[in-house]
Amino acid sequence: MKSDSIVIIPTYNEKENIEKIIRAVFGLEKPFHILIIDDGSPDGTAKIVHHLIETEFSDRLFIIERQGKLGLGTAYIRGFKWALEHDYEYVFEMDADFSHNPNDLPHLYKATAQEAYDVAIGSRYVSGVNVVNWPIGRVLMSYFASKYVRLVTGFHVHDTTAGFVCYRRKVLETIPLDEVRFKGYGFQIEMKYTAHKIGFRLKEVPVVFVNRREGTSKMSGGIFSEAFFGVMRLRLDGWFRKYPKIH
């Protein structure tokens, strides 16, 4: 089954969710392909994916296995390069744990494929605070992190740390992927900010973020602090860095 769109899903110990999320994406009316980037999950996540490839989805489900936890950002960079090599036009980031609703994928696709935006962001904060079942402390941390990014950088996106995103191919071809520095939440901010500075058009699409029901969160203080302090570097980049031009 052919598709112009690939959904990249990084995984680490997602055996409770992985088959469900794959089937949910493949159950959509619009055909999407899926690329799993698994960082050596000891719980057998990759084995489940391989079984699905061998028995049902050999033409639209793919997996890259890496040894050890190498970081969210490096997982997506690896996936972006694979997607470009395989000629996909629309490249999506999505979590495995249903915090991002697969039913919102067509909305992100519409913003890029039909409305001609270059980056579509599944935004928790563009129309209020649309977060379900998160502890209030984490809601506040995430919300004010995006406020902080806007204040420091002057970058007018409400949900800069969002991990539910669609990039047009030309964005990933233009951003120097090997020069992306951050690995955690900072990666999400850096990618959006860089796309903005280059001159690409970004749109925030309202989504509801639902805290995972199964499995364990991979959030850590180190990941958050990287984003917090990295924003200052991004602001300096905005003043002094020479960004690529859109061809």
JSON list of N, CA and C in Angstrom, two decimals, residues 165-244:
[
{"chain": "A", "resi": 165, "resn": "VAL", "atom": "N", "xyz": [3.85, 16.35, 15.55]},
{"chain": "A", "resi": 165, "resn": "VAL", "atom": "CA", "xyz": [4.21, 17.33, 14.52]},
{"chain": "A", "resi": 165, "resn": "VAL", "atom": "C", "xyz": [4.22, 16.67, 13.14]},
{"chain": "A", "resi": 166, "resn": "CYS", "atom": "N", "xyz": [3.88, 17.45, 12.12]},
{"chain": "A", "resi": 166, "resn": "CYS", "atom": "CA", "xyz": [4.06, 17.03, 10.73]},
{"chain": "A", "resi": 166, "resn": "CYS", "atom": "C", "xyz": [4.97, 18.01, 10.03]},
{"chain": "A", "resi": 167, "resn": "TYR", "atom": "N", "xyz": [6.01, 17.49, 9.40]},
{"chain": "A", "resi": 167, "resn": "TYR", "atom": "CA", "xyz": [6.94, 18.30, 8.61]},
{"chain": "A", "resi": 167, "resn": "TYR", "atom": "C", "xyz": [6.78, 17.96, 7.13]},
{"chain": "A", "resi": 168, "resn": "ARG", "atom": "N", "xyz": [6.72, 18.97, 6.31]},
{"chain": "A", "resi": 168, "resn": "ARG", "atom": "CA", "xyz": [6.85, 18.73, 4.87]},
{"chain": "A", "resi": 168, "resn": "ARG", "atom": "C", "xyz": [8.29, 18.34, 4.57]},
{"chain": "A", "resi": 169, "resn": "ARG", "atom": "N", "xyz": [8.46, 17.57, 3.55]},
{"chain": "A", "resi": 169, "resn": "ARG", "atom": "CA", "xyz": [9.78, 17.06, 3.18]},
{"chain": "A", "resi": 169, "resn": "ARG", "atom": "C", "xyz": [10.82, 18.18, 3.06]},
{"chain": "A", "resi": 170, "resn": "LYS", "atom": "N", "xyz": [10.43, 19.28, 2.44]},
{"chain": "A", "resi": 170, "resn": "LYS", "atom": "CA", "xyz": [11.41, 20.33, 2.16]},
{"chain": "A", "resi": 170, "resn": "LYS", "atom": "C", "xyz": [11.96, 20.96, 3.45]},
{"chain": "A", "resi": 171, "resn": "VAL", "atom": "N", "xyz": [11.20, 20.90, 4.53]},
{"chain": "A", "resi": 171, "resn": "VAL", "atom": "CA", "xyz": [11.70, 21.42, 5.82]},
{"chain": "A", "resi": 171, "resn": "VAL", "atom": "C", "xyz": [12.87, 20.58, 6.30]},
{"chain": "A", "resi": 172, "resn": "LEU", "atom": "N", "xyz": [12.70, 19.27, 6.26]},
{"chain": "A", "resi": 172, "resn": "LEU", "atom": "CA", "xyz": [13.74, 18.37, 6.75]},
{"chain": "A", "resi": 172, "resn": "LEU", "atom": "C", "xyz": [14.93, 18.33, 5.80]},
{"chain": "A", "resi": 173, "resn": "GLU", "atom": "N", "xyz": [14.71, 18.62, 4.54]},
{"chain": "A", "resi": 173, "resn": "GLU", "atom": "CA", "xyz": [15.82, 18.72, 3.59]},
{"chain": "A", "resi": 173, "resn": "GLU", "atom": "C", "xyz": [16.62, 19.99, 3.81]},
{"chain": "A", "resi": 174, "resn": "THR", "atom": "N", "xyz": [15.99, 21.03, 4.32]},
{"chain": "A", "resi": 174, "resn": "THR", "atom": "CA", "xyz": [16.64, 22.33, 4.47]},
{"chain": "A", "resi": 174, "resn": "THR", "atom": "C", "xyz": [17.35, 22.49, 5.82]},
{"chain": "A", "resi": 175, "resn": "ILE", "atom": "N", "xyz": [16.73, 22.00, 6.89]},
{"chain": "A", "resi": 175, "resn": "ILE", "atom": "CA", "xyz": [17.36, 22.07, 8.22]},
{"chain": "A", "resi": 175, "resn": "ILE", "atom": "C", "xyz": [18.59, 21.16, 8.24]},
{"chain": "A", "resi": 176, "resn": "PRO", "atom": "N", "xyz": [19.75, 21.66, 8.66]},
{"chain": "A", "resi": 176, "resn": "PRO", "atom": "CA", "xyz": [20.94, 20.79, 8.77]},
{"chain": "A", "resi": 176, "resn": "PRO", "atom": "C", "xyz": [20.76, 19.81, 9.95]},
{"chain": "A", "resi": 177, "resn": "LEU", "atom": "N", "xyz": [20.25, 18.65, 9.68]},
{"chain": "A", "resi": 177, "resn": "LEU", "atom": "CA", "xyz": [19.87, 17.72, 10.74]},
{"chain": "A", "resi": 177, "resn": "LEU", "atom": "C", "xyz": [21.06, 17.31, 11.61]},
{"chain": "A", "resi": 178, "resn": "ASP", "atom": "N", "xyz": [22.23, 17.22, 11.02]},
{"chain": "A", "resi": 178, "resn": "ASP", "atom": "CA", "xyz": [23.41, 16.81, 11.79]},
{"chain": "A", "resi": 178, "resn": "ASP", "atom": "C", "xyz": [23.88, 17.90, 12.74]},
{"chain": "A", "resi": 179, "resn": "GLU", "atom": "N", "xyz": [23.34, 19.11, 12.60]},
{"chain": "A", "resi": 179, "resn": "GLU", "atom": "CA", "xyz": [23.73, 20.20, 13.48]},
{"chain": "A", "resi": 179, "resn": "GLU", "atom": "C", "xyz": [22.74, 20.44, 14.61]},
{"chain": "A", "resi": 180, "resn": "VAL", "atom": "N", "xyz": [21.64, 19.68, 14.64]},
{"chain": "A", "resi": 180, "resn": "VAL", "atom": "CA", "xyz": [20.67, 19.81, 15.74]},
{"chain": "A", "resi": 180, "resn": "VAL", "atom": "C", "xyz": [21.32, 19.31, 17.02]},
{"chain": "A", "resi": 181, "resn": "ARG", "atom": "N", "xyz": [21.30, 20.15, 18.06]},
{"chain": "A", "resi": 181, "resn": "ARG", "atom": "CA", "xyz": [22.10, 19.87, 19.25]},
{"chain": "A", "resi": 181, "resn": "ARG", "atom": "C", "xyz": [21.36, 19.11, 20.34]},
{"chain": "A", "resi": 182, "resn": "PHE", "atom": "N", "xyz": [20.07, 19.38, 20.50]},
{"chain": "A", "resi": 182, "resn": "PHE", "atom": "CA", "xyz": [19.39, 18.91, 21.69]},
{"chain": "A", "resi": 182, "resn": "PHE", "atom": "C", "xyz": [18.75, 17.54, 21.49]},
{"chain": "A", "resi": 183, "resn": "LYS", "atom": "N", "xyz": [18.56, 16.81, 22.58]},
{"chain": "A", "resi": 183, "resn": "LYS", "atom": "CA", "xyz": [18.10, 15.43, 22.50]},
{"chain": "A", "resi": 183, "resn": "LYS", "atom": "C", "xyz": [16.71, 15.22, 23.11]},
{"chain": "A", "resi": 184, "resn": "GLY", "atom": "N", "xyz": [16.32, 16.04, 24.08]},
{"chain": "A", "resi": 184, "resn": "GLY", "atom": "CA", "xyz": [15.04, 15.83, 24.76]},
{"chain": "A", "resi": 184, "resn": "GLY", "atom": "C", "xyz": [14.01, 16.87, 24.32]},
{"chain": "A", "resi": 185, "resn": "TYR", "atom": "N", "xyz": [13.38, 17.53, 25.30]},
{"chain": "A", "resi": 185, "resn": "TYR", "atom": "CA", "xyz": [12.41, 18.57, 24.97]},
{"chain": "A", "resi": 185, "resn": "TYR", "atom": "C", "xyz": [13.05, 19.69, 24.17]},
{"chain": "A", "resi": 186, "resn": "GLY", "atom": "N", "xyz": [14.35, 19.93, 24.41]},
{"chain": "A", "resi": 186, "resn": "GLY", "atom": "CA", "xyz": [15.05, 20.95, 23.65]},
{"chain": "A", "resi": 186, "resn": "GLY", "atom": "C", "xyz": [15.06, 20.67, 22.17]},
{"chain": "A", "resi": 187, "resn": "PHE", "atom": "N", "xyz": [15.06, 19.40, 21.81]},
{"chain": "A", "resi": 187, "resn": "PHE", "atom": "CA", "xyz": [15.02, 19.04, 20.40]},
{"chain": "A", "resi": 187, "resn": "PHE", "atom": "C", "xyz": [13.75, 19.56, 19.74]},
{"chain": "A", "resi": 188, "resn": "GLN", "atom": "N", "xyz": [12.61, 19.38, 20.41]},
{"chain": "A", "resi": 188, "resn": "GLN", "atom": "CA", "xyz": [11.35, 19.83, 19.84]},
{"chain": "A", "resi": 188, "resn": "GLN", "atom": "C", "xyz": [11.33, 21.34, 19.64]},
{"chain": "A", "resi": 189, "resn": "ILE", "atom": "N", "xyz": [11.86, 22.06, 20.63]},
{"chain": "A", "resi": 189, "resn": "ILE", "atom": "CA", "xyz": [11.92, 23.52, 20.51]},
{"chain": "A", "resi": 189, "resn": "ILE", "atom": "C", "xyz": [12.85, 23.93, 19.38]},
{"chain": "A", "resi": 190, "resn": "GLU", "atom": "N", "xyz": [14.04, 23.31, 19.33]},
{"chain": "A", "resi": 190, "resn": "GLU", "atom": "CA", "xyz": [15.04, 23.67, 18.34]},
{"chain": "A", "resi": 190, "resn": "GLU", "atom": "C", "xyz": [14.53, 23.45, 16.92]},
{"chain": "A", "resi": 191, "resn": "MET", "atom": "N", "xyz": [13.87, 22.33, 16.68]},
{"chain": "A", "resi": 191, "resn": "MET", "atom": "CA", "xyz": [13.37, 22.05, 15.33]},
{"chain": "A", "resi": 191, "resn": "MET", "atom": "C", "xyz": [12.36, 23.11, 14.88]},
{"chain": "A", "resi": 192, "resn": "LYS", "atom": "N", "xyz": [11.41, 23.44, 15.75]},
{"chain": "A", "resi": 192, "resn": "LYS", "atom": "CA", "xyz": [10.39, 24.42, 15.39]},
{"chain": "A", "resi": 192, "resn": "LYS", "atom": "C", "xyz": [11.00, 25.81, 15.21]},
{"chain": "A", "resi": 193, "resn": "TYR", "atom": "N", "xyz": [11.87, 26.18, 16.13]},
{"chain": "A", "resi": 193, "resn": "TYR", "atom": "CA", "xyz": [12.49, 27.51, 16.06]},
{"chain": "A", "resi": 193, "resn": "TYR", "atom": "C", "xyz": [13.34, 27.64, 14.80]},
{"chain": "A", "resi": 194, "resn": "THR", "atom": "N", "xyz": [14.10, 26.61, 14.47]},
{"chain": "A", "resi": 194, "resn": "THR", "atom": "CA", "xyz": [14.94, 26.64, 13.27]},
{"chain": "A", "resi": 194, "resn": "THR", "atom": "C", "xyz": [14.09, 26.76, 12.02]},
{"chain": "A", "resi": 195, "resn": "ALA", "atom": "N", "xyz": [13.01, 25.97, 11.96]},
{"chain": "A", "resi": 195, "resn": "ALA", "atom": "CA", "xyz": [12.10, 26.07, 10.80]},
{"chain": "A", "resi": 195, "resn": "ALA", "atom": "C", "xyz": [11.54, 27.49, 10.66]},
{"chain": "A", "resi": 196, "resn": "HIS", "atom": "N", "xyz": [11.19, 28.08, 11.79]},
{"chain": "A", "resi": 196, "resn": "HIS", "atom": "CA", "xyz": [10.67, 29.44, 11.80]},
{"chain": "A", "resi": 196, "resn": "HIS", "atom": "C", "xyz": [11.72, 30.45, 11.31]},
{"chain": "A", "resi": 197, "resn": "LYS", "atom": "N", "xyz": [12.94, 30.33, 11.81]},
{"chain": "A", "resi": 197, "resn": "LYS", "atom": "CA", "xyz": [14.00, 31.27, 11.44]},
{"chain": "A", "resi": 197, "resn": "LYS", "atom": "C", "xyz": [14.37, 31.15, 9.96]},
{"chain": "A", "resi": 198, "resn": "ILE", "atom": "N", "xyz": [14.28, 29.95, 9.43]},
{"chain": "A", "resi": 198, "resn": "ILE", "atom": "CA", "xyz": [14.57, 29.77, 8.00]},
{"chain": "A", "resi": 198, "resn": "ILE", "atom": "C", "xyz": [13.51, 30.44, 7.14]},
{"chain": "A", "resi": 199, "resn": "GLY", "atom": "N", "xyz": [12.30, 30.51, 7.67]},
{"chain": "A", "resi": 199, "resn": "GLY", "atom": "CA", "xyz": [11.22, 31.17, 6.93]},
{"chain": "A", "resi": 199, "resn": "GLY", "atom": "C", "xyz": [10.06, 30.28, 6.56]},
{"chain": "A", "resi": 200, "resn": "PHE", "atom": "N", "xyz": [10.03, 29.06, 7.11]},
{"chain": "A", "resi": 200, "resn": "PHE", "atom": "CA", "xyz": [8.91, 28.16, 6.83]},
{"chain": "A", "resi": 200, "resn": "PHE", "atom": "C", "xyz": [7.66, 28.61, 7.59]},
{"chain": "A", "resi": 201, "resn": "ARG", "atom": "N", "xyz": [6.51, 28.22, 7.07]},
{"chain": "A", "resi": 201, "resn": "ARG", "atom": "CA", "xyz": [5.22, 28.58, 7.66]},
{"chain": "A", "resi": 201, "resn": "ARG", "atom": "C", "xyz": [4.76, 27.49, 8.62]},
{"chain": "A", "resi": 202, "resn": "LEU", "atom": "N", "xyz": [4.47, 27.88, 9.85]},
{"chain": "A", "resi": 202, "resn": "LEU", "atom": "CA", "xyz": [4.05, 26.94, 10.89]},
{"chain": "A", "resi": 202, "resn": "LEU", "atom": "C", "xyz": [2.60, 27.20, 11.27]},
{"chain": "A", "resi": 203, "resn": "LYS", "atom": "N", "xyz": [1.87, 26.13, 11.52]},
{"chain": "A", "resi": 203, "resn": "LYS", "atom": "CA", "xyz": [0.49, 26.26, 12.00]},
{"chain": "A", "resi": 203, "resn": "LYS", "atom": "C", "xyz": [0.28, 25.37, 13.21]},
{"chain": "A", "resi": 204, "resn": "GLU", "atom": "N", "xyz": [-0.36, 25.91, 14.24]},
{"chain": "A", "resi": 204, "resn": "GLU", "atom": "CA", "xyz": [-0.74, 25.12, 15.40]},
{"chain": "A", "resi": 204, "resn": "GLU", "atom": "C", "xyz": [-2.16, 24.60, 15.21]},
{"chain": "A", "resi": 205, "resn": "VAL", "atom": "N", "xyz": [-2.30, 23.29, 15.29]},
{"chain": "A", "resi": 205, "resn": "VAL", "atom": "CA", "xyz": [-3.58, 22.61, 15.16]},
{"chain": "A", "resi": 205, "resn": "VAL", "atom": "C", "xyz": [-4.01, 22.17, 16.56]},
{"chain": "A", "resi": 206, "resn": "PRO", "atom": "N", "xyz": [-5.17, 22.61, 17.06]},
{"chain": "A", "resi": 206, "resn": "PRO", "atom": "CA", "xyz": [-5.56, 22.25, 18.43]},
{"chain": "A", "resi": 206, "resn": "PRO", "atom": "C", "xyz": [-5.76, 20.75, 18.59]},
{"chain": "A", "resi": 207, "resn": "VAL", "atom": "N", "xyz": [-5.16, 20.17, 19.62]},
{"chain": "A", "resi": 207, "resn": "VAL", "atom": "CA", "xyz": [-5.36, 18.76, 19.95]},
{"chain": "A", "resi": 207, "resn": "VAL", "atom": "C", "xyz": [-5.54, 18.65, 21.46]},
{"chain": "A", "resi": 208, "resn": "VAL", "atom": "N", "xyz": [-6.07, 17.53, 21.89]},
{"chain": "A", "resi": 208, "resn": "VAL", "atom": "CA", "xyz": [-6.17, 17.22, 23.32]},
{"chain": "A", "resi": 208, "resn": "VAL", "atom": "C", "xyz": [-5.11, 16.19, 23.65]},
{"chain": "A", "resi": 209, "resn": "PHE", "atom": "N", "xyz": [-4.27, 16.50, 24.61]},
{"chain": "A", "resi": 209, "resn": "PHE", "atom": "CA", "xyz": [-3.21, 15.60, 25.04]},
{"chain": "A", "resi": 209, "resn": "PHE", "atom": "C", "xyz": [-3.72, 14.80, 26.24]},
{"chain": "A", "resi": 210, "resn": "VAL", "atom": "N", "xyz": [-3.63, 13.47, 26.15]},
{"chain": "A", "resi": 210, "resn": "VAL", "atom": "CA", "xyz": [-4.12, 12.60, 27.22]},
{"chain": "A", "resi": 210, "resn": "VAL", "atom": "C", "xyz": [-2.94, 11.84, 27.83]},
{"chain": "A", "resi": 211, "resn": "ASN", "atom": "N", "xyz": [-2.77, 11.94, 29.14]},
{"chain": "A", "resi": 211, "resn": "ASN", "atom": "CA", "xyz": [-1.67, 11.24, 29.79]},
{"chain": "A", "resi": 211, "resn": "ASN", "atom": "C", "xyz": [-1.77, 9.74, 29.58]},
{"chain": "A", "resi": 212, "resn": "ARG", "atom": "N", "xyz": [-0.62, 9.08, 29.41]},
{"chain": "A", "resi": 212, "resn": "ARG", "atom": "CA", "xyz": [-0.60, 7.65, 29.13]},
{"chain": "A", "resi": 212, "resn": "ARG", "atom": "C", "xyz": [-1.38, 6.87, 30.19]},
{"chain": "A", "resi": 213, "resn": "ARG", "atom": "N", "xyz": [-2.09, 5.83, 29.73]},
{"chain": "A", "resi": 213, "resn": "ARG", "atom": "CA", "xyz": [-2.81, 4.94, 30.64]},
{"chain": "A", "resi": 213, "resn": "ARG", "atom": "C", "xyz": [-1.99, 3.70, 30.96]},
{"chain": "A", "resi": 214, "resn": "GLU", "atom": "N", "xyz": [-1.08, 3.32, 30.04]},
{"chain": "A", "resi": 214, "resn": "GLU", "atom": "CA", "xyz": [-0.28, 2.12, 30.24]},
{"chain": "A", "resi": 214, "resn": "GLU", "atom": "C", "xyz": [1.18, 2.44, 29.95]},
{"chain": "A", "resi": 215, "resn": "GLY", "atom": "N", "xyz": [2.09, 1.71, 30.62]},
{"chain": "A", "resi": 215, "resn": "GLY", "atom": "CA", "xyz": [3.51, 1.95, 30.44]},
{"chain": "A", "resi": 215, "resn": "GLY", "atom": "C", "xyz": [4.00, 3.06, 31.35]},
{"chain": "A", "resi": 216, "resn": "THR", "atom": "N", "xyz": [5.28, 3.41, 31.21]},
{"chain": "A", "resi": 216, "resn": "THR", "atom": "CA", "xyz": [5.93, 4.35, 32.11]},
{"chain": "A", "resi": 216, "resn": "THR", "atom": "C", "xyz": [6.43, 5.56, 31.34]},
{"chain": "A", "resi": 217, "resn": "SER", "atom": "N", "xyz": [6.22, 6.75, 31.92]},
{"chain": "A", "resi": 217, "resn": "SER", "atom": "CA", "xyz": [6.69, 7.98, 31.29]},
{"chain": "A", "resi": 217, "resn": "SER", "atom": "C", "xyz": [8.21, 8.01, 31.23]},
{"chain": "A", "resi": 218, "resn": "LYS", "atom": "N", "xyz": [8.75, 8.62, 30.14]},
{"chain": "A", "resi": 218, "resn": "LYS", "atom": "CA", "xyz": [10.20, 8.74, 29.98]},
{"chain": "A", "resi": 218, "resn": "LYS", "atom": "C", "xyz": [10.69, 10.14, 30.32]},
{"chain": "A", "resi": 219, "resn": "MET", "atom": "N", "xyz": [9.82, 10.98, 30.88]},
{"chain": "A", "resi": 219, "resn": "MET", "atom": "CA", "xyz": [10.16, 12.35, 31.23]},
{"chain": "A", "resi": 219, "resn": "MET", "atom": "C", "xyz": [11.17, 12.35, 32.38]},
{"chain": "A", "resi": 220, "resn": "SER", "atom": "N", "xyz": [12.16, 13.24, 32.32]},
{"chain": "A", "resi": 220, "resn": "SER", "atom": "CA", "xyz": [13.12, 13.37, 33.41]},
{"chain": "A", "resi": 220, "resn": "SER", "atom": "C", "xyz": [13.48, 14.82, 33.60]},
{"chain": "A", "resi": 221, "resn": "GLY", "atom": "N", "xyz": [14.01, 15.14, 34.79]},
{"chain": "A", "resi": 221, "resn": "GLY", "atom": "CA", "xyz": [14.44, 16.50, 35.07]},
{"chain": "A", "resi": 221, "resn": "GLY", "atom": "C", "xyz": [15.55, 16.95, 34.16]},
{"chain": "A", "resi": 222, "resn": "GLY", "atom": "N", "xyz": [16.46, 16.04, 33.79]},
{"chain": "A", "resi": 222, "resn": "GLY", "atom": "CA", "xyz": [17.56, 16.39, 32.91]},
{"chain": "A", "resi": 222, "resn": "GLY", "atom": "C", "xyz": [17.07, 16.81, 31.55]},
{"chain": "A", "resi": 223, "resn": "ILE", "atom": "N", "xyz": [16.06, 16.11, 31.03]},
{"chain": "A", "resi": 223, "resn": "ILE", "atom": "CA", "xyz": [15.49, 16.45, 29.73]},
{"chain": "A", "resi": 223, "resn": "ILE", "atom": "C", "xyz": [14.88, 17.84, 29.77]},
{"chain": "A", "resi": 224, "resn": "PHE", "atom": "N", "xyz": [14.18, 18.14, 30.87]},
{"chain": "A", "resi": 224, "resn": "PHE", "atom": "CA", "xyz": [13.54, 19.44, 30.98]},
{"chain": "A", "resi": 224, "resn": "PHE", "atom": "C", "xyz": [14.57, 20.56, 31.13]},
{"chain": "A", "resi": 225, "resn": "SER", "atom": "N", "xyz": [15.60, 20.32, 31.94]},
{"chain": "A", "resi": 225, "resn": "SER", "atom": "CA", "xyz": [16.61, 21.37, 32.15]},
{"chain": "A", "resi": 225, "resn": "SER", "atom": "C", "xyz": [17.36, 21.66, 30.86]},
{"chain": "A", "resi": 226, "resn": "GLU", "atom": "N", "xyz": [17.56, 20.64, 30.01]},
{"chain": "A", "resi": 226, "resn": "GLU", "atom": "CA", "xyz": [18.19, 20.87, 28.72]},
{"chain": "A", "resi": 226, "resn": "GLU", "atom": "C", "xyz": [17.41, 21.90, 27.92]},
{"chain": "A", "resi": 227, "resn": "ALA", "atom": "N", "xyz": [16.10, 21.74, 27.94]},
{"chain": "A", "resi": 227, "resn": "ALA", "atom": "CA", "xyz": [15.25, 22.68, 27.20]},
{"chain": "A", "resi": 227, "resn": "ALA", "atom": "C", "xyz": [15.33, 24.07, 27.81]},
{"chain": "A", "resi": 228, "resn": "PHE", "atom": "N", "xyz": [15.29, 24.13, 29.13]},
{"chain": "A", "resi": 228, "resn": "PHE", "atom": "CA", "xyz": [15.24, 25.42, 29.83]},
{"chain": "A", "resi": 228, "resn": "PHE", "atom": "C", "xyz": [16.47, 26.26, 29.49]},
{"chain": "A", "resi": 229, "resn": "PHE", "atom": "N", "xyz": [17.64, 25.67, 29.63]},
{"chain": "A", "resi": 229, "resn": "PHE", "atom": "CA", "xyz": [18.87, 26.42, 29.41]},
{"chain": "A", "resi": 229, "resn": "PHE", "atom": "C", "xyz": [19.22, 26.51, 27.92]},
{"chain": "A", "resi": 230, "resn": "GLY", "atom": "N", "xyz": [18.77, 25.53, 27.13]},
{"chain": "A", "resi": 230, "resn": "GLY", "atom": "CA", "xyz": [19.06, 25.55, 25.71]},
{"chain": "A", "resi": 230, "resn": "GLY", "atom": "C", "xyz": [18.37, 26.68, 24.98]},
{"chain": "A", "resi": 231, "resn": "VAL", "atom": "N", "xyz": [17.25, 27.15, 25.53]},
{"chain": "A", "resi": 231, "resn": "VAL", "atom": "CA", "xyz": [16.51, 28.24, 24.88]},
{"chain": "A", "resi": 231, "resn": "VAL", "atom": "C", "xyz": [17.37, 29.49, 24.76]},
{"chain": "A", "resi": 232, "resn": "MET", "atom": "N", "xyz": [18.21, 29.73, 25.75]},
{"chain": "A", "resi": 232, "resn": "MET", "atom": "CA", "xyz": [19.08, 30.91, 25.69]},
{"chain": "A", "resi": 232, "resn": "MET", "atom": "C", "xyz": [20.06, 30.79, 24.53]},
{"chain": "A", "resi": 233, "resn": "ARG", "atom": "N", "xyz": [20.56, 29.58, 24.29]},
{"chain": "A", "resi": 233, "resn": "ARG", "atom": "CA", "xyz": [21.45, 29.36, 23.16]},
{"chain": "A", "resi": 233, "resn": "ARG", "atom": "C", "xyz": [20.72, 29.57, 21.84]},
{"chain": "A", "resi": 234, "resn": "LEU", "atom": "N", "xyz": [19.46, 29.13, 21.79]},
{"chain": "A", "resi": 234, "resn": "LEU", "atom": "CA", "xyz": [18.68, 29.34, 20.57]},
{"chain": "A", "resi": 234, "resn": "LEU", "atom": "C", "xyz": [18.49, 30.82, 20.29]},
{"chain": "A", "resi": 235, "resn": "ARG", "atom": "N", "xyz": [18.27, 31.60, 21.34]},
{"chain": "A", "resi": 235, "resn": "ARG", "atom": "CA", "xyz": [18.11, 33.04, 21.16]},
{"chain": "A", "resi": 235, "resn": "ARG", "atom": "C", "xyz": [19.39, 33.67, 20.61]},
{"chain": "A", "resi": 236, "resn": "LEU", "atom": "N", "xyz": [20.54, 33.25, 21.14]},
{"chain": "A", "resi": 236, "resn": "LEU", "atom": "CA", "xyz": [21.82, 33.74, 20.61]},
{"chain": "A", "resi": 236, "resn": "LEU", "atom": "C", "xyz": [22.00, 33.33, 19.16]},
{"chain": "A", "resi": 237, "resn": "ASP", "atom": "N", "xyz": [21.61, 32.08, 18.85]},
{"chain": "A", "resi": 237, "resn": "ASP", "atom": "CA", "xyz": [21.65, 31.63, 17.46]},
{"chain": "A", "resi": 237, "resn": "ASP", "atom": "C", "xyz": [20.82, 32.54, 16.57]},
{"chain": "A", "resi": 238, "resn": "GLY", "atom": "N", "xyz": [19.64, 32.91, 17.08]},
{"chain": "A", "resi": 238, "resn": "GLY", "atom": "CA", "xyz": [18.75, 33.75, 16.29]},
{"chain": "A", "resi": 238, "resn": "GLY", "atom": "C", "xyz": [19.38, 35.07, 15.92]},
{"chain": "A", "resi": 239, "resn": "TRP", "atom": "N", "xyz": [20.29, 35.55, 16.76]},
{"chain": "A", "resi": 239, "resn": "TRP", "atom": "CA", "xyz": [20.97, 36.82, 16.48]},
{"chain": "A", "resi": 239, "resn": "TRP", "atom": "C", "xyz": [22.16, 36.63, 15.54]},
{"chain": "A", "resi": 240, "resn": "PHE", "atom": "N", "xyz": [22.91, 35.56, 15.73]},
{"chain": "A", "resi": 240, "resn": "PHE", "atom": "CA", "xyz": [24.23, 35.48, 15.08]},
{"chain": "A", "resi": 240, "resn": "PHE", "atom": "C", "xyz": [24.36, 34.35, 14.05]},
{"chain": "A", "resi": 241, "resn": "ARG", "atom": "N", "xyz": [23.50, 33.35, 14.10]},
{"chain": "A", "resi": 241, "resn": "ARG", "atom": "CA", "xyz": [23.66, 32.20, 13.20]},
{"chain": "A", "resi": 241, "resn": "ARG", "atom": "C", "xyz": [23.17, 32.54, 11.80]},
{"chain": "A", "resi": 242, "resn": "LYS", "atom": "N", "xyz": [23.85, 32.01, 10.81]},
{"chain": "A", "resi": 242, "resn": "LYS", "atom": "CA", "xyz": [23.40, 32.13, 9.44]},
{"chain": "A", "resi": 242, "resn": "LYS", "atom": "C", "xyz": [22.57, 30.92, 9.08]},
{"chain": "A", "resi": 243, "resn": "TYR", "atom": "N", "xyz": [21.27, 31.11, 8.90]},
{"chain": "A", "resi": 243, "resn": "TYR", "atom": "CA", "xyz": [20.37, 29.99, 8.64]},
{"chain": "A", "resi": 243, "resn": "TYR", "atom": "C", "xyz": [20.31, 29.69, 7.14]},
{"chain": "A", "resi": 244, "resn": "PRO", "atom": "N", "xyz": [20.04, 28.44, 6.78]},
{"chain": "A", "resi": 244, "resn": "PRO", "atom": "CA", "xyz": [19.91, 28.10, 5.36]},
{"chain": "A", "resi": 244, "resn": "PRO", "atom": "C", "xyz": [18.75, 28.85, 4.73]}
]
